[in-house]
mmCIF file of C-alpha atoms in Angstrom:
data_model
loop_
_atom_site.group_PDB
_atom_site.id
_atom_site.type_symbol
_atom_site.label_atom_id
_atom_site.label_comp_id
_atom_site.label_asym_id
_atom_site.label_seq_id
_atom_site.Cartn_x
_atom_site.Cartn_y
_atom_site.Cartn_z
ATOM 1 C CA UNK A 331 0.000 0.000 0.000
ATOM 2 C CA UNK A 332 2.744 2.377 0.985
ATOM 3 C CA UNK A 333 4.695 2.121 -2.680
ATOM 4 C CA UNK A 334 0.857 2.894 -4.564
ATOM 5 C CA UNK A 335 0.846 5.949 -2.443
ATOM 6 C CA UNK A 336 4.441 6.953 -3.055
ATOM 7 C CA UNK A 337 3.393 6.272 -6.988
ATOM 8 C CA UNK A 338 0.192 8.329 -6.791
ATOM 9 C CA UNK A 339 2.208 11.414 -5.410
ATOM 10 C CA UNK A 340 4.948 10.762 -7.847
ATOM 11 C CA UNK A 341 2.116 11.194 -10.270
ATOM 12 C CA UNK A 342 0.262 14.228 -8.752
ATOM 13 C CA UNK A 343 3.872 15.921 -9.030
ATOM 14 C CA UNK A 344 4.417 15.171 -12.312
ATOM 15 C CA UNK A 345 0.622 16.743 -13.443
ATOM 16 C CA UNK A 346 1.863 19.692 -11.447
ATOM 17 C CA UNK A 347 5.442 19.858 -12.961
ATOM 18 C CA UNK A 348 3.198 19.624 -16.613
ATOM 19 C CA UNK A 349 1.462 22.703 -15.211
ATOM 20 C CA UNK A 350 4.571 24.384 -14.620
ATOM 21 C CA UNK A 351 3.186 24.635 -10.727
ATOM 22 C CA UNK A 352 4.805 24.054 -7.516
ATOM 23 C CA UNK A 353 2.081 22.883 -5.224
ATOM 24 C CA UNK A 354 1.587 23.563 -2.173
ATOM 25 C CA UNK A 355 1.091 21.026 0.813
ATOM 26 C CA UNK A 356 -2.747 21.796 0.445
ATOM 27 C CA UNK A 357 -2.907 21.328 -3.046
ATOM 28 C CA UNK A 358 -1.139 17.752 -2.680
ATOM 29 C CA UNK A 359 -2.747 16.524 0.180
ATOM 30 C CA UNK A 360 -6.329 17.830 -1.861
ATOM 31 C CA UNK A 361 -5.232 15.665 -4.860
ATOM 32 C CA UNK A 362 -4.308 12.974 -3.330
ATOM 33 C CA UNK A 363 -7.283 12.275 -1.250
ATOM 34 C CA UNK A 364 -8.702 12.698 -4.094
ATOM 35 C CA UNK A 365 -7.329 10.178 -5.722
ATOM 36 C CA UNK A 366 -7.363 7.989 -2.798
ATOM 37 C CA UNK A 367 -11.170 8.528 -2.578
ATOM 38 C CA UNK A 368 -11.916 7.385 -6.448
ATOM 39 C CA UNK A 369 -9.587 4.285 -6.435
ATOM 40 C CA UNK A 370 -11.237 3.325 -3.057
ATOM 41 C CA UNK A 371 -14.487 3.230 -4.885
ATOM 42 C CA UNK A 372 -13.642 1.410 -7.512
ATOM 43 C CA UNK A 373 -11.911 -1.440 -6.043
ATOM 44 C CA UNK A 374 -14.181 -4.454 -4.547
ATOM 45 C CA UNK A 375 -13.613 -5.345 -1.179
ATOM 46 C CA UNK A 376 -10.840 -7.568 -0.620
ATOM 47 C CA UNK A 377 -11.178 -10.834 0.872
ATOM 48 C CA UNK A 378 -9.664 -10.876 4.219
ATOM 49 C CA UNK A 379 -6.502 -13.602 4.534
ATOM 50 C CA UNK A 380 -6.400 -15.907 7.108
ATOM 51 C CA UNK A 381 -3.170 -15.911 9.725
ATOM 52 C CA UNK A 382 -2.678 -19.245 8.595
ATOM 53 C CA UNK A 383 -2.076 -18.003 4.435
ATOM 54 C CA UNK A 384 0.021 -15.433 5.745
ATOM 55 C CA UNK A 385 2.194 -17.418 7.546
ATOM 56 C CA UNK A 386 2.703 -20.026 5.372
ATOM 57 C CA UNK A 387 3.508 -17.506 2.341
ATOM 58 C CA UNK A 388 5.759 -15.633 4.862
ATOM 59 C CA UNK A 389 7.889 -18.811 5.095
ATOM 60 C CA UNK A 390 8.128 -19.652 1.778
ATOM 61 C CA UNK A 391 8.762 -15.937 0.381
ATOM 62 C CA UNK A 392 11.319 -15.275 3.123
ATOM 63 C CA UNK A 393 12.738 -18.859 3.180
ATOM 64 C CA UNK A 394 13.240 -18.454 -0.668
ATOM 65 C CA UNK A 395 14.583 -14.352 -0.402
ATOM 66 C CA UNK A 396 17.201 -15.421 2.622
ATOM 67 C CA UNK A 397 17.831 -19.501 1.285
ATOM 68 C CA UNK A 398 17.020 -20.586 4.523
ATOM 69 C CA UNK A 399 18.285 -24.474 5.474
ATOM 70 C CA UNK A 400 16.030 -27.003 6.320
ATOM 71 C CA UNK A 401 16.598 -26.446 10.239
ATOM 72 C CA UNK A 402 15.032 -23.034 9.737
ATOM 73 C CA UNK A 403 12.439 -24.520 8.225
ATOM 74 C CA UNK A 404 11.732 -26.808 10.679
ATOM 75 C CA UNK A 405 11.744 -24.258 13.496
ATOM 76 C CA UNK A 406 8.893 -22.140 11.801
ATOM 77 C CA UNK A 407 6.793 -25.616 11.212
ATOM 78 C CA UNK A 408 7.368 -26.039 15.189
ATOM 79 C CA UNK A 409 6.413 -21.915 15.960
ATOM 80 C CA UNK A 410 3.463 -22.761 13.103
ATOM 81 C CA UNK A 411 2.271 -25.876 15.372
ATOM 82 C CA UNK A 412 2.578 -24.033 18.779
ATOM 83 C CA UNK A 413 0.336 -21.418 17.279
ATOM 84 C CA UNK A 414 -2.425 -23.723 16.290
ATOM 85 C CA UNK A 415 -2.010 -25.560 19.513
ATOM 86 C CA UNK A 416 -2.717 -22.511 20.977
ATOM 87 C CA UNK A 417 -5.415 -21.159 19.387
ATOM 88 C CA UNK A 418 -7.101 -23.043 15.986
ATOM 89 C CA UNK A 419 -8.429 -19.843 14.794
ATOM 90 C CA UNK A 420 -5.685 -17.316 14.840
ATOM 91 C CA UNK A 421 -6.023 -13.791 13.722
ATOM 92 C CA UNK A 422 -3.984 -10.525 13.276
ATOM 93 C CA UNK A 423 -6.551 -8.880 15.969
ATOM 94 C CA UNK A 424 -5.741 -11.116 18.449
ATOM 95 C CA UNK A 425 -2.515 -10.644 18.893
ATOM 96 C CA UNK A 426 -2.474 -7.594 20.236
ATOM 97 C CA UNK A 427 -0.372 -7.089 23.449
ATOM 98 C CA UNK A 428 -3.265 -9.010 25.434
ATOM 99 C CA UNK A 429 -2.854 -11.943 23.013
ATOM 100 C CA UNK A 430 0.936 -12.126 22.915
ATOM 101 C CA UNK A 431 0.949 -12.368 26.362
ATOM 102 C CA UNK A 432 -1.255 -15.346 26.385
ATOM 103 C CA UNK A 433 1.044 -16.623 23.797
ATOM 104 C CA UNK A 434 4.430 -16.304 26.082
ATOM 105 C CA UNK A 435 2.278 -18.070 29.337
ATOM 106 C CA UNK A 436 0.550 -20.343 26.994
ATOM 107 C CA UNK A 437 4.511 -21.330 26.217
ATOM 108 C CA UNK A 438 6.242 -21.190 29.386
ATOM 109 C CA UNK A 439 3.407 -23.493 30.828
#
């Protein structure tokens, strides 16, 4: 999300630069929301992801980016089956600091 906004001010400052017009911080912010507010529109809700699809493509992106060796591998299958032991149905929301609390006990114990 943060490089599409980075690209849509690149491209506000390039209309601008067309114009022969420095803009001010008004004017940007203006255009960009803006823009912001029409591509928000237009896109469809996304689906939400489960924790479990992001943390299985987290391992295999970042296990292919940093060639990680099978023992790493192993170690994130044994963090991946502590999670579900400790709770099935996992989300981003839960682990809040309450959550990772009850994570740390939930390990220690």
């Amino acid at each position: 999300n943060l490089l599409k906004y980075y690209a849509e001010i690149q491209n506000i400052f390039k209309e601008f630069e067309v114009q022969e017009v420095i803009p001010t911080t008004q004017q940007l912010k203006e255009a960009f929301n803006m823009r912001m507010k029409d591509t928000s529109e237009e896109q469809p809700e996304e689906t939400p992801v489960s924790f479990w699809e992001v943390f299985d493509e987290f391992v295999k992106e970042c296990g292919n980016q940093n060639n990680w060796t099978a023992s790493t591998y192993e170690k994130f299958a044994a963090v991946r089956n502590h999670l579900k032991e400790f709770k099935e149905d996992a989300t981003f929301n839960y682990f809040d600091e309450f959550g990772l609390n009850e994570y740390v006990n939930f390990l220690r114990d």
